[in-house]
């Protein structure tokens, strides 16, 4: 990782057309949401007005012939759509913050151990506390352990990277890699000790899925994701200054220690909450900021909100593909994002060449 990272500017042929992309991203998000209404039980655009009216019907209204479609949409599809948007926004904006913090476009929220820690926490609950993790209440307990594991592992990486009261990013990167390896080793040990039933539950956290999305889980994830989005708004100028190097950022009045703590803390909170519900989903935090920098330029007042929108679009589209490619089988979301995201990212790196370094 170079001492100073100056992100490449916006491509010349796209300059002056930024407003088109700002208009296109919300439209793409709407199109992705509409596409996600498709699935094993198809819901067309013509059904949406009736479904909206069904939700607001009087309690004593007679039987509605669209009852099945309404229940599928409002109790299964709608919370899943919102969870996909929240998860994508959290992963996208977290990836943008971590890349800005490390001054490296190849950085990822997983570098600080939050995803591996969340999976280790969930595995600990499933394998070591089977009585606690069984039944309907067991899912909530597993999510709590997953969130706690992600936050605690990130806090451990932060603490171990401190030297003389200062956190050096090179140390944080190396400690994060070691903590990730340790967490994955613990996860492998728990998988080896797990029964067949427990291994099937563990596969969910390793492969990722939006299937557990309910209104209760959406409401649980909403506060930390909103806090991360709001908090990232205050980091736009400091991250722009940090792109010139830590010394220059301090000269410009940036509290680098506070900036590091906020980026890591907001990322651990948002990604930990998302991982606790849907499991490990890769490449969104890496790919979304990279696409936004390519399309809209490197300034963080554009990259941070743009990455949230792009991440939401990517997760919605990936989930739609996961549910519709091989019905009635649902492909794992994390596997699909990896299969799609890795080749796309390699193509982008090849096109940009040395500028991505």
mmCIF file of C-alpha atoms in Angstrom:
data_model
loop_
_atom_site.group_PDB
_atom_site.id
_atom_site.type_symbol
_atom_site.label_atom_id
_atom_site.label_comp_id
_atom_site.label_asym_id
_atom_site.label_seq_id
_atom_site.Cartn_x
_atom_site.Cartn_y
_atom_site.Cartn_z
ATOM 1 C CA UNK A 1 0.000 0.000 0.000
ATOM 2 C CA UNK A 2 1.505 3.279 -1.066
ATOM 3 C CA UNK A 3 2.062 6.070 1.445
ATOM 4 C CA UNK A 4 -0.120 8.462 -0.502
ATOM 5 C CA UNK A 5 -3.100 7.431 -2.578
ATOM 6 C CA UNK A 6 -4.567 9.919 -5.026
ATOM 7 C CA UNK A 7 -7.589 8.331 -6.699
ATOM 8 C CA UNK A 8 -7.825 8.677 -10.434
ATOM 9 C CA UNK A 9 -10.124 11.383 -11.735
ATOM 10 C CA UNK A 10 -13.335 10.935 -13.612
ATOM 11 C CA UNK A 11 -12.891 9.696 -17.198
ATOM 12 C CA UNK A 12 -12.892 12.557 -19.710
ATOM 13 C CA UNK A 13 -15.799 11.212 -21.761
ATOM 14 C CA UNK A 14 -17.984 11.141 -18.620
ATOM 15 C CA UNK A 15 -17.167 14.624 -17.362
ATOM 16 C CA UNK A 16 -20.140 16.971 -17.594
ATOM 17 C CA UNK A 17 -22.569 14.044 -17.514
ATOM 18 C CA UNK A 18 -22.472 13.436 -13.777
ATOM 19 C CA UNK A 19 -26.062 14.568 -13.337
ATOM 20 C CA UNK A 20 -27.132 11.735 -15.652
ATOM 21 C CA UNK A 21 -25.583 9.201 -13.312
ATOM 22 C CA UNK A 22 -27.132 10.819 -10.237
ATOM 23 C CA UNK A 23 -30.488 10.518 -11.988
ATOM 24 C CA UNK A 24 -29.723 7.028 -13.235
ATOM 25 C CA UNK A 25 -28.733 5.492 -9.900
ATOM 26 C CA UNK A 26 -32.132 6.041 -8.192
ATOM 27 C CA UNK A 27 -33.869 4.896 -11.374
ATOM 28 C CA UNK A 28 -31.684 1.774 -11.434
ATOM 29 C CA UNK A 29 -32.572 1.161 -7.798
ATOM 30 C CA UNK A 30 -36.292 1.404 -8.616
ATOM 31 C CA UNK A 31 -35.903 -0.946 -11.573
ATOM 32 C CA UNK A 32 -33.992 -3.416 -9.420
ATOM 33 C CA UNK A 33 -36.721 -3.260 -6.774
ATOM 34 C CA UNK A 34 -39.388 -3.908 -9.402
ATOM 35 C CA UNK A 35 -37.370 -6.788 -10.806
ATOM 36 C CA UNK A 36 -37.117 -8.247 -7.331
ATOM 37 C CA UNK A 37 -40.912 -8.604 -7.194
ATOM 38 C CA UNK A 38 -40.426 -11.605 -9.467
ATOM 39 C CA UNK A 39 -39.907 -15.047 -8.004
ATOM 40 C CA UNK A 40 -41.569 -18.410 -7.502
ATOM 41 C CA UNK A 41 -44.833 -16.479 -7.115
ATOM 42 C CA UNK A 42 -44.692 -13.822 -9.830
ATOM 43 C CA UNK A 43 -46.117 -10.366 -9.080
ATOM 44 C CA UNK A 44 -46.538 -8.029 -12.029
ATOM 45 C CA UNK A 45 -46.551 -4.243 -12.112
ATOM 46 C CA UNK A 46 -50.321 -4.283 -12.629
ATOM 47 C CA UNK A 47 -50.700 -6.083 -9.294
ATOM 48 C CA UNK A 48 -48.931 -3.405 -7.263
ATOM 49 C CA UNK A 49 -51.845 -0.894 -6.989
ATOM 50 C CA UNK A 50 -54.185 -3.658 -5.781
ATOM 51 C CA UNK A 51 -51.593 -4.905 -3.326
ATOM 52 C CA UNK A 52 -51.173 -1.412 -1.916
ATOM 53 C CA UNK A 53 -54.936 -1.055 -1.549
ATOM 54 C CA UNK A 54 -55.113 -4.474 0.139
ATOM 55 C CA UNK A 55 -52.616 -3.414 2.815
ATOM 56 C CA UNK A 56 -54.739 -0.383 3.744
ATOM 57 C CA UNK A 57 -58.092 -2.178 3.563
ATOM 58 C CA UNK A 58 -60.488 -1.967 6.550
ATOM 59 C CA UNK A 59 -60.213 -4.789 9.057
ATOM 60 C CA UNK A 60 -63.764 -5.980 8.329
ATOM 61 C CA UNK A 61 -63.320 -5.958 4.541
ATOM 62 C CA UNK A 62 -64.594 -9.075 2.712
ATOM 63 C CA UNK A 63 -62.274 -11.736 1.322
ATOM 64 C CA UNK A 64 -60.032 -10.389 -1.399
ATOM 65 C CA UNK A 65 -59.261 -12.655 -4.381
ATOM 66 C CA UNK A 66 -55.702 -11.270 -4.315
ATOM 67 C CA UNK A 67 -55.146 -12.476 -0.758
ATOM 68 C CA UNK A 68 -52.343 -14.893 -1.644
ATOM 69 C CA UNK A 69 -50.459 -12.353 -3.743
ATOM 70 C CA UNK A 70 -50.876 -9.709 -1.055
ATOM 71 C CA UNK A 71 -49.588 -11.960 1.694
ATOM 72 C CA UNK A 72 -46.631 -13.082 -0.413
ATOM 73 C CA UNK A 73 -45.737 -9.494 -1.235
ATOM 74 C CA UNK A 74 -46.237 -7.828 2.159
ATOM 75 C CA UNK A 75 -45.059 -10.617 4.443
ATOM 76 C CA UNK A 76 -42.256 -12.157 2.341
ATOM 77 C CA UNK A 77 -41.249 -10.025 -0.621
ATOM 78 C CA UNK A 78 -41.449 -6.475 0.813
ATOM 79 C CA UNK A 79 -39.258 -7.069 3.907
ATOM 80 C CA UNK A 80 -36.817 -8.933 1.685
ATOM 81 C CA UNK A 81 -36.619 -5.951 -0.698
ATOM 82 C CA UNK A 82 -35.998 -3.530 2.159
ATOM 83 C CA UNK A 83 -33.397 -5.815 3.710
ATOM 84 C CA UNK A 84 -31.598 -6.059 0.355
ATOM 85 C CA UNK A 85 -31.527 -2.245 0.109
ATOM 86 C CA UNK A 86 -30.267 -1.855 3.679
ATOM 87 C CA UNK A 87 -27.647 -4.584 3.283
ATOM 88 C CA UNK A 88 -26.384 -3.222 -0.028
ATOM 89 C CA UNK A 89 -26.255 0.352 1.273
ATOM 90 C CA UNK A 90 -24.388 -0.736 4.411
ATOM 91 C CA UNK A 91 -21.841 -2.818 2.487
ATOM 92 C CA UNK A 92 -21.376 -0.149 -0.192
ATOM 93 C CA UNK A 93 -20.848 2.826 2.111
ATOM 94 C CA UNK A 94 -18.676 0.746 4.463
ATOM 95 C CA UNK A 95 -16.495 -0.293 1.545
ATOM 96 C CA UNK A 96 -16.136 3.359 0.504
ATOM 97 C CA UNK A 97 -15.136 4.400 4.046
ATOM 98 C CA UNK A 98 -12.577 1.596 4.403
ATOM 99 C CA UNK A 99 -11.091 2.282 0.975
ATOM 100 C CA UNK A 100 -10.822 5.966 1.807
ATOM 101 C CA UNK A 101 -9.310 5.191 5.201
ATOM 102 C CA UNK A 102 -6.667 2.817 3.804
ATOM 103 C CA UNK A 103 -6.215 5.012 0.711
ATOM 104 C CA UNK A 104 -6.466 1.876 -1.392
ATOM 105 C CA UNK A 105 -9.291 1.031 -3.839
ATOM 106 C CA UNK A 106 -8.694 -2.685 -3.213
ATOM 107 C CA UNK A 107 -9.602 -2.502 0.488
ATOM 108 C CA UNK A 108 -12.749 -4.193 1.771
ATOM 109 C CA UNK A 109 -14.754 -4.114 5.035
ATOM 110 C CA UNK A 110 -13.709 -7.719 5.625
ATOM 111 C CA UNK A 111 -10.130 -6.537 6.168
ATOM 112 C CA UNK A 112 -10.939 -5.443 9.720
ATOM 113 C CA UNK A 113 -12.512 -8.797 10.592
ATOM 114 C CA UNK A 114 -16.151 -7.843 10.979
ATOM 115 C CA UNK A 115 -17.578 -10.422 8.547
ATOM 116 C CA UNK A 116 -15.441 -13.312 9.779
ATOM 117 C CA UNK A 117 -16.162 -12.321 13.378
ATOM 118 C CA UNK A 118 -19.892 -12.298 12.707
ATOM 119 C CA UNK A 119 -19.762 -15.768 11.190
ATOM 120 C CA UNK A 120 -17.645 -17.018 14.120
ATOM 121 C CA UNK A 121 -20.147 -15.592 16.608
ATOM 122 C CA UNK A 122 -23.044 -17.284 14.851
ATOM 123 C CA UNK A 123 -21.144 -20.580 14.666
ATOM 124 C CA UNK A 124 -20.308 -20.394 18.381
ATOM 125 C CA UNK A 125 -23.988 -20.019 19.231
ATOM 126 C CA UNK A 126 -25.112 -22.809 16.893
ATOM 127 C CA UNK A 127 -22.482 -25.396 17.852
ATOM 128 C CA UNK A 128 -21.585 -24.594 21.456
ATOM 129 C CA UNK A 129 -25.044 -23.511 22.673
ATOM 130 C CA UNK A 130 -27.466 -25.807 20.814
ATOM 131 C CA UNK A 131 -30.258 -25.348 23.366
ATOM 132 C CA UNK A 132 -30.071 -21.583 22.970
ATOM 133 C CA UNK A 133 -29.933 -21.628 19.162
ATOM 134 C CA UNK A 134 -32.847 -24.030 18.581
ATOM 135 C CA UNK A 135 -36.414 -22.976 17.720
ATOM 136 C CA UNK A 136 -37.737 -19.620 16.558
ATOM 137 C CA UNK A 137 -36.069 -17.729 19.413
ATOM 138 C CA UNK A 138 -32.813 -19.412 18.451
ATOM 139 C CA UNK A 139 -32.572 -17.344 15.268
ATOM 140 C CA UNK A 140 -32.670 -14.139 17.321
ATOM 141 C CA UNK A 141 -30.023 -15.491 19.708
ATOM 142 C CA UNK A 142 -27.802 -16.497 16.784
ATOM 143 C CA UNK A 143 -28.148 -13.020 15.260
ATOM 144 C CA UNK A 144 -27.191 -11.401 18.566
ATOM 145 C CA UNK A 145 -24.092 -13.608 18.805
ATOM 146 C CA UNK A 146 -23.208 -12.838 15.178
ATOM 147 C CA UNK A 147 -23.474 -9.080 15.716
ATOM 148 C CA UNK A 148 -21.468 -9.277 18.941
ATOM 149 C CA UNK A 149 -18.824 -11.425 17.255
ATOM 150 C CA UNK A 150 -18.362 -8.976 14.388
ATOM 151 C CA UNK A 151 -18.044 -5.964 16.690
ATOM 152 C CA UNK A 152 -15.773 -7.720 19.205
ATOM 153 C CA UNK A 153 -13.393 -9.066 16.565
ATOM 154 C CA UNK A 154 -13.137 -5.597 15.005
ATOM 155 C CA UNK A 155 -12.505 -4.068 18.433
ATOM 156 C CA UNK A 156 -9.782 -6.675 19.045
ATOM 157 C CA UNK A 157 -8.108 -5.856 15.724
ATOM 158 C CA UNK A 158 -8.254 -2.149 16.599
ATOM 159 C CA UNK A 159 -6.759 -2.740 20.041
ATOM 160 C CA UNK A 160 -3.926 -4.961 18.812
ATOM 161 C CA UNK A 161 -2.943 -2.454 16.105
ATOM 162 C CA UNK A 162 -2.371 0.367 18.626
ATOM 163 C CA UNK A 163 1.224 1.405 19.232
ATOM 164 C CA UNK A 164 1.990 4.171 21.734
ATOM 165 C CA UNK A 165 -1.585 5.373 21.637
ATOM 166 C CA UNK A 166 -1.682 5.573 17.827
ATOM 167 C CA UNK A 167 -3.313 3.227 15.322
ATOM 168 C CA UNK A 168 -1.163 2.785 12.237
ATOM 169 C CA UNK A 169 -3.096 1.649 9.189
ATOM 170 C CA UNK A 170 -0.360 -0.757 8.129
ATOM 171 C CA UNK A 171 -0.610 -2.443 11.540
ATOM 172 C CA UNK A 172 -4.406 -2.491 11.346
ATOM 173 C CA UNK A 173 -4.226 -4.141 7.928
ATOM 174 C CA UNK A 174 -1.801 -6.829 9.076
ATOM 175 C CA UNK A 175 -3.622 -7.448 12.358
ATOM 176 C CA UNK A 176 -6.914 -7.619 10.446
ATOM 177 C CA UNK A 177 -5.514 -10.274 8.144
ATOM 178 C CA UNK A 178 -4.253 -12.301 11.108
ATOM 179 C CA UNK A 179 -7.560 -11.927 12.986
ATOM 180 C CA UNK A 180 -9.456 -12.985 9.860
ATOM 181 C CA UNK A 181 -7.286 -16.090 9.549
ATOM 182 C CA UNK A 182 -7.807 -16.887 13.240
ATOM 183 C CA UNK A 183 -11.579 -16.397 12.995
ATOM 184 C CA UNK A 184 -11.804 -18.592 9.910
ATOM 185 C CA UNK A 185 -9.723 -21.277 11.670
ATOM 186 C CA UNK A 186 -12.132 -21.171 14.602
ATOM 187 C CA UNK A 187 -15.033 -21.356 12.178
ATOM 188 C CA UNK A 188 -13.458 -24.407 10.527
ATOM 189 C CA UNK A 189 -12.999 -26.102 13.905
ATOM 190 C CA UNK A 190 -16.625 -25.470 14.857
ATOM 191 C CA UNK A 191 -17.767 -26.779 11.487
ATOM 192 C CA UNK A 192 -15.755 -29.957 12.090
ATOM 193 C CA UNK A 193 -17.374 -30.407 15.511
ATOM 194 C CA UNK A 194 -20.902 -29.616 14.302
ATOM 195 C CA UNK A 195 -23.580 -32.211 13.676
ATOM 196 C CA UNK A 196 -25.265 -32.566 10.300
ATOM 197 C CA UNK A 197 -28.138 -30.315 11.387
ATOM 198 C CA UNK A 198 -25.754 -27.703 12.767
ATOM 199 C CA UNK A 199 -23.657 -27.786 9.602
ATOM 200 C CA UNK A 200 -26.722 -26.960 7.515
ATOM 201 C CA UNK A 201 -27.348 -23.952 9.756
ATOM 202 C CA UNK A 202 -23.694 -22.926 9.477
ATOM 203 C CA UNK A 203 -23.867 -23.026 5.685
ATOM 204 C CA UNK A 204 -26.348 -20.149 5.813
ATOM 205 C CA UNK A 205 -23.822 -17.865 7.501
ATOM 206 C CA UNK A 206 -21.018 -18.928 5.200
ATOM 207 C CA UNK A 207 -23.000 -18.614 1.944
ATOM 208 C CA UNK A 208 -25.388 -15.750 2.773
ATOM 209 C CA UNK A 209 -29.094 -15.431 2.073
ATOM 210 C CA UNK A 210 -31.910 -12.890 2.368
ATOM 211 C CA UNK A 211 -34.419 -15.630 3.199
ATOM 212 C CA UNK A 212 -34.614 -14.803 6.961
ATOM 213 C CA UNK A 213 -35.731 -11.224 6.182
ATOM 214 C CA UNK A 214 -38.790 -10.249 8.197
ATOM 215 C CA UNK A 215 -40.189 -6.949 9.371
ATOM 216 C CA UNK A 216 -38.620 -7.515 12.788
ATOM 217 C CA UNK A 217 -35.153 -8.066 11.321
ATOM 218 C CA UNK A 218 -35.573 -5.048 9.029
ATOM 219 C CA UNK A 219 -36.397 -2.872 12.039
ATOM 220 C CA UNK A 220 -33.386 -4.306 13.900
ATOM 221 C CA UNK A 221 -30.955 -3.539 11.052
ATOM 222 C CA UNK A 222 -32.420 -0.135 10.152
ATOM 223 C CA UNK A 223 -30.954 1.974 13.052
ATOM 224 C CA UNK A 224 -27.268 0.934 12.661
ATOM 225 C CA UNK A 225 -27.412 1.256 8.873
ATOM 226 C CA UNK A 226 -29.025 4.703 9.053
ATOM 227 C CA UNK A 227 -26.465 5.774 11.646
ATOM 228 C CA UNK A 228 -23.648 4.626 9.359
ATOM 229 C CA UNK A 229 -25.132 6.509 6.395
ATOM 230 C CA UNK A 230 -25.604 9.681 8.441
ATOM 231 C CA UNK A 231 -22.176 9.362 10.041
ATOM 232 C CA UNK A 232 -20.490 8.879 6.675
ATOM 233 C CA UNK A 233 -21.887 12.250 5.591
ATOM 234 C CA UNK A 234 -19.656 13.963 8.170
ATOM 235 C CA UNK A 235 -16.563 12.144 6.851
ATOM 236 C CA UNK A 236 -16.642 13.415 3.278
ATOM 237 C CA UNK A 237 -14.176 16.301 3.633
ATOM 238 C CA UNK A 238 -11.820 14.490 6.065
ATOM 239 C CA UNK A 239 -11.542 11.499 3.719
ATOM 240 C CA UNK A 240 -10.795 13.812 0.787
ATOM 241 C CA UNK A 241 -7.999 15.382 2.837
ATOM 242 C CA UNK A 242 -6.717 11.961 3.936
ATOM 243 C CA UNK A 243 -6.279 10.982 0.277
ATOM 244 C CA UNK A 244 -3.300 13.387 0.261
ATOM 245 C CA UNK A 245 -1.646 11.525 3.154
ATOM 246 C CA UNK A 246 -1.933 11.604 6.930
ATOM 247 C CA UNK A 247 0.615 14.408 7.368
ATOM 248 C CA UNK A 248 -1.152 16.660 4.874
ATOM 249 C CA UNK A 249 -4.536 15.813 6.418
ATOM 250 C CA UNK A 250 -3.290 16.904 9.847
ATOM 251 C CA UNK A 251 -2.004 20.155 8.362
ATOM 252 C CA UNK A 252 -5.493 20.734 6.941
ATOM 253 C CA UNK A 253 -6.996 20.338 10.416
ATOM 254 C CA UNK A 254 -8.242 16.749 10.214
ATOM 255 C CA UNK A 255 -8.280 14.745 13.434
ATOM 256 C CA UNK A 256 -6.890 11.548 11.891
ATOM 257 C CA UNK A 257 -7.346 9.464 15.040
ATOM 258 C CA UNK A 258 -11.023 10.413 15.280
ATOM 259 C CA UNK A 259 -11.460 9.775 11.556
ATOM 260 C CA UNK A 260 -9.967 6.285 11.873
ATOM 261 C CA UNK A 261 -12.164 5.471 14.867
ATOM 262 C CA UNK A 262 -15.341 6.657 13.136
ATOM 263 C CA UNK A 263 -14.642 4.765 9.904
ATOM 264 C CA UNK A 264 -13.862 1.514 11.703
ATOM 265 C CA UNK A 265 -16.671 1.919 14.248
ATOM 266 C CA UNK A 266 -19.377 2.742 11.700
ATOM 267 C CA UNK A 267 -18.221 -0.103 9.446
ATOM 268 C CA UNK A 268 -18.203 -2.626 12.300
ATOM 269 C CA UNK A 269 -21.684 -1.550 13.403
ATOM 270 C CA UNK A 270 -23.321 -1.540 9.956
ATOM 271 C CA UNK A 271 -21.637 -4.621 8.464
ATOM 272 C CA UNK A 272 -21.963 -6.495 11.763
ATOM 273 C CA UNK A 273 -25.718 -5.873 11.825
ATOM 274 C CA UNK A 274 -26.130 -6.947 8.198
ATOM 275 C CA UNK A 275 -23.961 -10.056 8.612
ATOM 276 C CA UNK A 276 -25.961 -11.017 11.698
ATOM 277 C CA UNK A 277 -29.119 -11.267 9.573
ATOM 278 C CA UNK A 278 -28.090 -12.367 6.075
ATOM 279 C CA UNK A 279 -24.671 -13.965 6.634
ATOM 280 C CA UNK A 280 -21.457 -13.297 4.716
ATOM 281 C CA UNK A 281 -21.916 -11.517 1.368
ATOM 282 C CA UNK A 282 -18.719 -10.640 -0.454
ATOM 283 C CA UNK A 283 -17.587 -8.244 -3.179
ATOM 284 C CA UNK A 284 -20.348 -5.639 -2.696
ATOM 285 C CA UNK A 285 -18.177 -3.485 -0.444
ATOM 286 C CA UNK A 286 -15.302 -3.811 -2.890
ATOM 287 C CA UNK A 287 -17.140 -3.415 -6.193
ATOM 288 C CA UNK A 288 -19.709 -0.677 -5.452
ATOM 289 C CA UNK A 289 -17.208 2.105 -4.518
ATOM 290 C CA UNK A 290 -14.968 1.109 -7.423
ATOM 291 C CA UNK A 291 -17.843 1.486 -9.905
ATOM 292 C CA UNK A 292 -18.854 4.847 -8.442
ATOM 293 C CA UNK A 293 -15.306 6.219 -8.675
ATOM 294 C CA UNK A 294 -15.167 5.087 -12.289
ATOM 295 C CA UNK A 295 -18.524 6.686 -13.163
ATOM 296 C CA UNK A 296 -18.721 9.759 -10.922
ATOM 297 C CA UNK A 297 -15.189 10.607 -9.850
ATOM 298 C CA UNK A 298 -13.160 10.255 -6.639
ATOM 299 C CA UNK A 299 -14.623 12.962 -4.366
ATOM 300 C CA UNK A 300 -16.160 11.440 -1.269
ATOM 301 C CA UNK A 301 -19.246 13.659 -1.295
ATOM 302 C CA UNK A 302 -20.070 11.628 -4.420
ATOM 303 C CA UNK A 303 -18.463 8.274 -3.565
ATOM 304 C CA UNK A 304 -20.105 7.709 -0.161
ATOM 305 C CA UNK A 305 -23.796 8.200 -1.088
ATOM 306 C CA UNK A 306 -23.209 6.800 -4.570
ATOM 307 C CA UNK A 307 -21.697 3.622 -3.129
ATOM 308 C CA UNK A 308 -24.753 3.166 -0.905
ATOM 309 C CA UNK A 309 -27.088 3.425 -3.919
ATOM 310 C CA UNK A 310 -24.894 1.196 -6.074
ATOM 311 C CA UNK A 311 -24.591 -1.400 -3.316
ATOM 312 C CA UNK A 312 -28.380 -1.506 -2.897
ATOM 313 C CA UNK A 313 -28.819 -2.011 -6.652
ATOM 314 C CA UNK A 314 -26.218 -4.795 -6.761
ATOM 315 C CA UNK A 315 -27.708 -6.731 -3.836
ATOM 316 C CA UNK A 316 -31.255 -6.389 -5.209
ATOM 317 C CA UNK A 317 -30.208 -7.653 -8.623
ATOM 318 C CA UNK A 318 -28.121 -10.482 -7.140
ATOM 319 C CA UNK A 319 -31.019 -11.577 -4.929
ATOM 320 C CA UNK A 320 -33.403 -11.493 -7.881
ATOM 321 C CA UNK A 321 -31.018 -13.708 -9.840
ATOM 322 C CA UNK A 322 -30.612 -16.027 -6.845
ATOM 323 C CA UNK A 323 -34.376 -16.570 -6.688
ATOM 324 C CA UNK A 324 -35.143 -16.802 -10.410
ATOM 325 C CA UNK A 325 -32.171 -18.509 -12.118
ATOM 326 C CA UNK A 326 -33.073 -22.063 -11.056
ATOM 327 C CA UNK A 327 -36.574 -22.051 -9.513
ATOM 328 C CA UNK A 328 -37.741 -23.388 -7.142
ATOM 329 C CA UNK A 329 -34.152 -23.718 -5.834
ATOM 330 C CA UNK A 330 -32.705 -20.528 -4.336
ATOM 331 C CA UNK A 331 -29.001 -20.031 -4.957
ATOM 332 C CA UNK A 332 -26.858 -18.709 -2.069
ATOM 333 C CA UNK A 333 -26.551 -14.937 -2.281
ATOM 334 C CA UNK A 334 -22.905 -14.825 -1.187
ATOM 335 C CA UNK A 335 -21.896 -17.398 -3.794
ATOM 336 C CA UNK A 336 -23.701 -15.479 -6.536
ATOM 337 C CA UNK A 337 -22.127 -12.116 -5.619
ATOM 338 C CA UNK A 338 -18.717 -13.779 -5.715
ATOM 339 C CA UNK A 339 -19.329 -15.479 -9.056
ATOM 340 C CA UNK A 340 -20.529 -12.230 -10.621
ATOM 341 C CA UNK A 341 -18.488 -9.676 -8.687
ATOM 342 C CA UNK A 342 -15.040 -11.235 -9.086
ATOM 343 C CA UNK A 343 -15.016 -11.352 -12.932
ATOM 344 C CA UNK A 344 -16.514 -7.852 -13.177
ATOM 345 C CA UNK A 345 -13.911 -6.480 -10.798
ATOM 346 C CA UNK A 346 -11.095 -8.170 -12.725
ATOM 347 C CA UNK A 347 -12.370 -6.626 -15.965
ATOM 348 C CA UNK A 348 -12.483 -3.177 -14.349
ATOM 349 C CA UNK A 349 -8.939 -3.572 -13.043
ATOM 350 C CA UNK A 350 -7.701 -4.657 -16.454
ATOM 351 C CA UNK A 351 -9.360 -1.685 -18.156
ATOM 352 C CA UNK A 352 -7.997 0.847 -15.668
ATOM 353 C CA UNK A 353 -4.515 -0.646 -15.680
ATOM 354 C CA UNK A 354 -1.845 1.063 -13.556
ATOM 355 C CA UNK A 355 -4.273 3.768 -12.357
ATOM 356 C CA UNK A 356 -5.944 1.244 -10.009
ATOM 357 C CA UNK A 357 -2.696 0.768 -8.110
#
